[in-house]
């Protein structure tokens, strides 16, 4: 079937079951730079969450009429899924901000995948004859987050609420020529992290005191889950002849 779907703001359309989303559109979307945030752009893809995904995570997806986890995630055609429950995704955090484009293949029965569900392929950027780069940063700390901790919750037994301590996402990329019209490079880097407090868990006030061996909670130092994720890539492109 040869059909096309033009979505508002998308420079490309569906052709033969394939949707291409340009990297400039991805970078301008008012959402987090996660692959799960792009599911809502494709009518033939189901799964993910309607909420904003601010942390890397395993987000399964599928297609109407199929299993909810039969979607496959690829980076430049290489599958980055996990064998867990047959899911085609993993906790690998792809660099969405430095993608040249993202393509969705929704026609089943192809040789590139062992299932009939949709395949999401993230195509990284490549360098060119001009030196170009981008920088993106987003972050927040506890001073910018409100609290819904009320007296009712305190009386119900919640000693301390969960709190976002800090959250950040740094994304940068630069590309250019090594040999003009022949060899190009592109370097992309992404660093992101999240620190959140753990309700009801505190550091030991007696830690480091050799005269005390018992645990005593220190309410001024709540425990926290601290996670950070980093990835970097340096693709090289070589053109030996104008046709190759």
Short mmCIF file of C-alpha atoms in Angstrom, two decimals, residues 5-244:
data_model
loop_
_atom_site.label_atom_id
_atom_site.label_comp_id
_atom_site.label_asym_id
_atom_site.label_seq_id
_atom_site.Cartn_x
_atom_site.Cartn_y
_atom_site.Cartn_z
CA UNK A 5 0.31 10.90 6.28
CA UNK A 6 1.30 14.53 6.67
CA UNK A 7 1.45 15.49 10.35
CA UNK A 8 1.54 19.19 11.33
CA UNK A 9 5.09 20.43 11.68
CA UNK A 10 6.70 17.30 10.26
CA UNK A 11 8.84 17.83 7.16
CA UNK A 12 8.44 14.24 6.00
CA UNK A 13 5.50 11.87 5.65
CA UNK A 14 4.52 8.24 5.78
CA UNK A 15 5.58 6.39 2.65
CA UNK A 16 4.91 2.64 2.37
CA UNK A 17 4.52 2.40 6.12
CA UNK A 18 7.63 4.46 6.96
CA UNK A 19 7.56 7.77 8.82
CA UNK A 20 10.67 9.97 8.97
CA UNK A 21 10.93 12.68 11.62
CA UNK A 22 13.65 15.26 11.00
CA UNK A 23 16.22 15.99 13.70
CA UNK A 24 15.32 19.69 13.77
CA UNK A 25 11.72 18.80 14.61
CA UNK A 26 12.89 16.48 17.40
CA UNK A 27 15.12 19.18 18.87
CA UNK A 28 12.28 21.73 18.86
CA UNK A 29 9.65 19.52 20.51
CA UNK A 30 8.65 20.87 23.96
CA UNK A 31 9.34 17.57 25.72
CA UNK A 32 12.20 15.55 27.14
CA UNK A 33 14.73 14.07 24.74
CA UNK A 34 13.71 10.45 25.16
CA UNK A 35 12.69 7.98 22.50
CA UNK A 36 9.45 7.30 24.38
CA UNK A 37 8.39 10.92 23.86
CA UNK A 38 8.27 10.36 20.09
CA UNK A 39 5.65 7.61 20.15
CA UNK A 40 2.84 10.13 20.19
CA UNK A 41 3.84 11.37 16.73
CA UNK A 42 2.92 8.09 15.05
CA UNK A 43 -0.73 6.97 14.96
CA UNK A 44 0.26 3.35 14.25
CA UNK A 45 2.45 3.02 17.35
CA UNK A 46 1.03 2.16 20.77
CA UNK A 47 2.71 2.19 24.15
CA UNK A 48 4.80 4.49 26.24
CA UNK A 49 3.37 6.98 28.68
CA UNK A 50 1.40 10.18 28.27
CA UNK A 51 3.53 11.68 31.02
CA UNK A 52 6.91 13.31 30.36
CA UNK A 53 9.74 10.78 30.65
CA UNK A 54 12.55 12.58 32.48
CA UNK A 55 14.75 9.55 33.18
CA UNK A 56 16.17 6.85 30.93
CA UNK A 57 14.07 3.74 31.16
CA UNK A 58 12.83 0.67 29.36
CA UNK A 59 9.73 1.85 27.49
CA UNK A 60 8.13 -0.90 25.43
CA UNK A 61 5.89 -0.21 22.46
CA UNK A 62 3.95 -2.04 19.79
CA UNK A 63 1.29 -1.70 17.14
CA UNK A 64 -2.50 -2.08 17.02
CA UNK A 65 -3.51 -5.75 17.09
CA UNK A 66 -0.09 -6.99 18.18
CA UNK A 67 1.80 -7.55 21.39
CA UNK A 68 2.48 -4.42 23.39
CA UNK A 69 6.21 -5.15 23.54
CA UNK A 70 6.95 -6.25 19.98
CA UNK A 71 8.30 -2.85 18.88
CA UNK A 72 12.01 -2.77 18.12
CA UNK A 73 14.47 0.06 18.85
CA UNK A 74 17.51 0.51 16.61
CA UNK A 75 20.40 2.98 16.41
CA UNK A 76 21.63 3.35 12.83
CA UNK A 77 20.05 0.00 12.01
CA UNK A 78 21.63 -1.84 14.95
CA UNK A 79 19.19 -3.31 17.45
CA UNK A 80 19.64 -2.09 21.03
CA UNK A 81 16.89 -4.20 22.58
CA UNK A 82 17.09 -6.66 25.44
CA UNK A 83 16.03 -10.33 25.55
CA UNK A 84 13.93 -9.65 28.66
CA UNK A 85 10.37 -10.87 27.94
CA UNK A 86 11.10 -10.59 24.23
CA UNK A 87 11.11 -6.80 24.43
CA UNK A 88 12.82 -4.89 21.66
CA UNK A 89 14.01 -2.08 23.93
CA UNK A 90 16.42 -1.79 26.84
CA UNK A 91 17.64 0.72 29.39
CA UNK A 92 20.16 2.04 26.87
CA UNK A 93 19.72 5.82 26.58
CA UNK A 94 20.09 6.83 22.91
CA UNK A 95 21.21 10.33 22.01
CA UNK A 96 17.97 11.69 20.57
CA UNK A 97 19.22 15.30 20.48
CA UNK A 98 22.02 14.43 18.04
CA UNK A 99 19.85 12.40 15.68
CA UNK A 100 19.76 13.32 12.00
CA UNK A 101 16.33 11.73 11.81
CA UNK A 102 14.19 9.05 13.41
CA UNK A 103 12.28 6.62 11.21
CA UNK A 104 9.34 4.41 12.13
CA UNK A 105 8.61 1.35 10.01
CA UNK A 106 5.08 0.15 10.64
CA UNK A 107 4.59 -2.46 7.91
CA UNK A 108 5.15 -5.94 9.33
CA UNK A 109 6.81 -8.98 7.86
CA UNK A 110 10.11 -7.34 6.91
CA UNK A 111 13.46 -9.10 7.12
CA UNK A 112 15.02 -6.50 9.42
CA UNK A 113 13.03 -7.66 12.45
CA UNK A 114 11.81 -11.00 13.77
CA UNK A 115 8.37 -9.61 14.63
CA UNK A 116 5.61 -7.83 12.76
CA UNK A 117 5.43 -4.78 14.97
CA UNK A 118 6.86 -1.29 14.45
CA UNK A 119 10.58 -0.58 14.32
CA UNK A 120 12.06 2.73 15.50
CA UNK A 121 15.45 3.56 13.99
CA UNK A 122 17.51 6.49 15.32
CA UNK A 123 19.91 7.74 12.63
CA UNK A 124 22.88 9.69 14.12
CA UNK A 125 24.13 12.90 12.56
CA UNK A 126 27.16 12.94 10.27
CA UNK A 127 29.62 15.73 9.62
CA UNK A 128 29.86 17.91 6.51
CA UNK A 129 32.16 20.40 4.84
CA UNK A 130 31.11 23.18 7.26
CA UNK A 131 31.99 23.19 10.95
CA UNK A 132 28.74 23.21 12.91
CA UNK A 133 27.65 22.40 16.43
CA UNK A 134 24.81 22.58 18.93
CA UNK A 135 24.57 22.81 22.72
CA UNK A 136 21.50 22.06 24.82
CA UNK A 137 21.09 22.19 28.59
CA UNK A 138 18.10 21.75 30.86
CA UNK A 139 18.08 21.43 34.62
CA UNK A 140 16.18 21.97 37.84
CA UNK A 141 16.91 21.80 41.56
CA UNK A 142 14.80 21.55 44.70
CA UNK A 143 14.34 25.33 44.89
CA UNK A 144 12.32 25.26 41.66
CA UNK A 145 9.97 22.44 42.68
CA UNK A 146 6.86 22.97 44.78
CA UNK A 147 5.61 20.69 47.55
CA UNK A 148 2.21 19.15 48.27
CA UNK A 149 3.21 17.95 51.75
CA UNK A 150 0.24 18.85 53.94
CA UNK A 151 -0.66 18.52 57.60
CA UNK A 152 -3.03 15.68 56.68
CA UNK A 153 -0.16 13.68 55.21
CA UNK A 154 1.99 14.41 58.23
CA UNK A 155 -0.75 13.24 60.61
CA UNK A 156 -1.24 10.13 58.49
CA UNK A 157 2.34 9.09 59.21
CA UNK A 158 4.35 10.42 56.27
CA UNK A 159 7.40 11.79 58.05
CA UNK A 160 9.07 13.28 54.99
CA UNK A 161 7.81 13.46 51.40
CA UNK A 162 9.79 12.43 48.35
CA UNK A 163 11.63 15.38 46.86
CA UNK A 164 13.41 16.07 43.60
CA UNK A 165 16.87 17.27 44.56
CA UNK A 166 18.30 17.96 41.12
CA UNK A 167 17.79 16.94 37.52
CA UNK A 168 19.91 17.81 34.50
CA UNK A 169 20.35 17.01 30.82
CA UNK A 170 23.36 18.28 28.83
CA UNK A 171 23.55 17.58 25.12
CA UNK A 172 26.24 18.76 22.71
CA UNK A 173 27.44 17.90 19.22
CA UNK A 174 29.94 19.19 16.70
CA UNK A 175 30.81 18.04 13.19
CA UNK A 176 32.96 19.10 10.28
CA UNK A 177 35.46 17.96 7.65
CA UNK A 178 38.68 16.03 8.11
CA UNK A 179 39.33 16.08 4.35
CA UNK A 180 36.96 18.34 2.46
CA UNK A 181 34.58 16.46 0.15
CA UNK A 182 36.11 13.18 1.32
CA UNK A 183 36.15 12.49 5.10
CA UNK A 184 33.89 13.97 7.78
CA UNK A 185 33.41 13.53 11.51
CA UNK A 186 30.69 14.19 14.06
CA UNK A 187 31.11 14.01 17.83
CA UNK A 188 28.04 13.80 20.04
CA UNK A 189 27.89 13.73 23.82
CA UNK A 190 25.04 13.50 26.30
CA UNK A 191 25.10 13.61 30.10
CA UNK A 192 21.98 13.43 32.22
CA UNK A 193 21.14 12.60 35.80
CA UNK A 194 18.60 12.71 38.58
CA UNK A 195 18.80 12.87 42.38
CA UNK A 196 15.64 12.20 44.42
CA UNK A 197 15.17 11.80 48.14
CA UNK A 198 13.89 8.54 49.63
CA UNK A 199 10.95 9.08 52.04
CA UNK A 200 11.54 7.69 55.52
CA UNK A 201 15.23 6.86 55.01
CA UNK A 202 18.00 8.94 56.55
CA UNK A 203 21.75 8.91 57.01
CA UNK A 204 23.26 7.62 60.25
CA UNK A 205 23.95 10.46 62.67
CA UNK A 206 26.61 8.29 64.39
CA UNK A 207 28.52 7.45 61.22
CA UNK A 208 32.24 8.00 61.78
CA UNK A 209 31.91 8.12 65.56
CA UNK A 210 33.99 5.23 66.94
CA UNK A 211 32.33 5.53 70.36
CA UNK A 212 28.83 4.77 69.03
CA UNK A 213 27.79 1.59 67.21
CA UNK A 214 24.04 2.07 67.01
CA UNK A 215 22.08 3.66 64.16
CA UNK A 216 20.47 7.01 64.79
CA UNK A 217 18.49 8.70 62.03
CA UNK A 218 19.59 12.18 61.01
CA UNK A 219 16.45 13.97 59.68
CA UNK A 220 18.60 16.72 58.19
CA UNK A 221 20.24 14.25 55.77
CA UNK A 222 17.61 12.22 53.90
CA UNK A 223 18.80 9.36 51.74
CA UNK A 224 18.70 9.86 47.99
CA UNK A 225 18.75 7.84 44.82
CA UNK A 226 21.47 9.32 42.63
CA UNK A 227 21.78 8.25 39.02
CA UNK A 228 23.67 9.61 36.03
CA UNK A 229 23.93 8.42 32.45
CA UNK A 230 26.54 9.32 29.86
CA UNK A 231 27.12 8.37 26.27
CA UNK A 232 29.34 9.62 23.47
CA UNK A 233 29.82 8.73 19.82
CA UNK A 234 32.29 9.71 17.09
CA UNK A 235 31.01 8.55 13.67
CA UNK A 236 33.32 9.02 10.67
CA UNK A 237 32.02 9.24 7.11
CA UNK A 238 34.22 8.45 4.09
CA UNK A 239 33.45 9.04 0.42
CA UNK A 240 36.10 7.42 -1.81
CA UNK A 241 34.38 8.49 -5.06
CA UNK A 242 31.44 10.81 -5.91
CA UNK A 243 29.26 7.71 -6.36
CA UNK A 244 30.39 5.77 -3.31
#
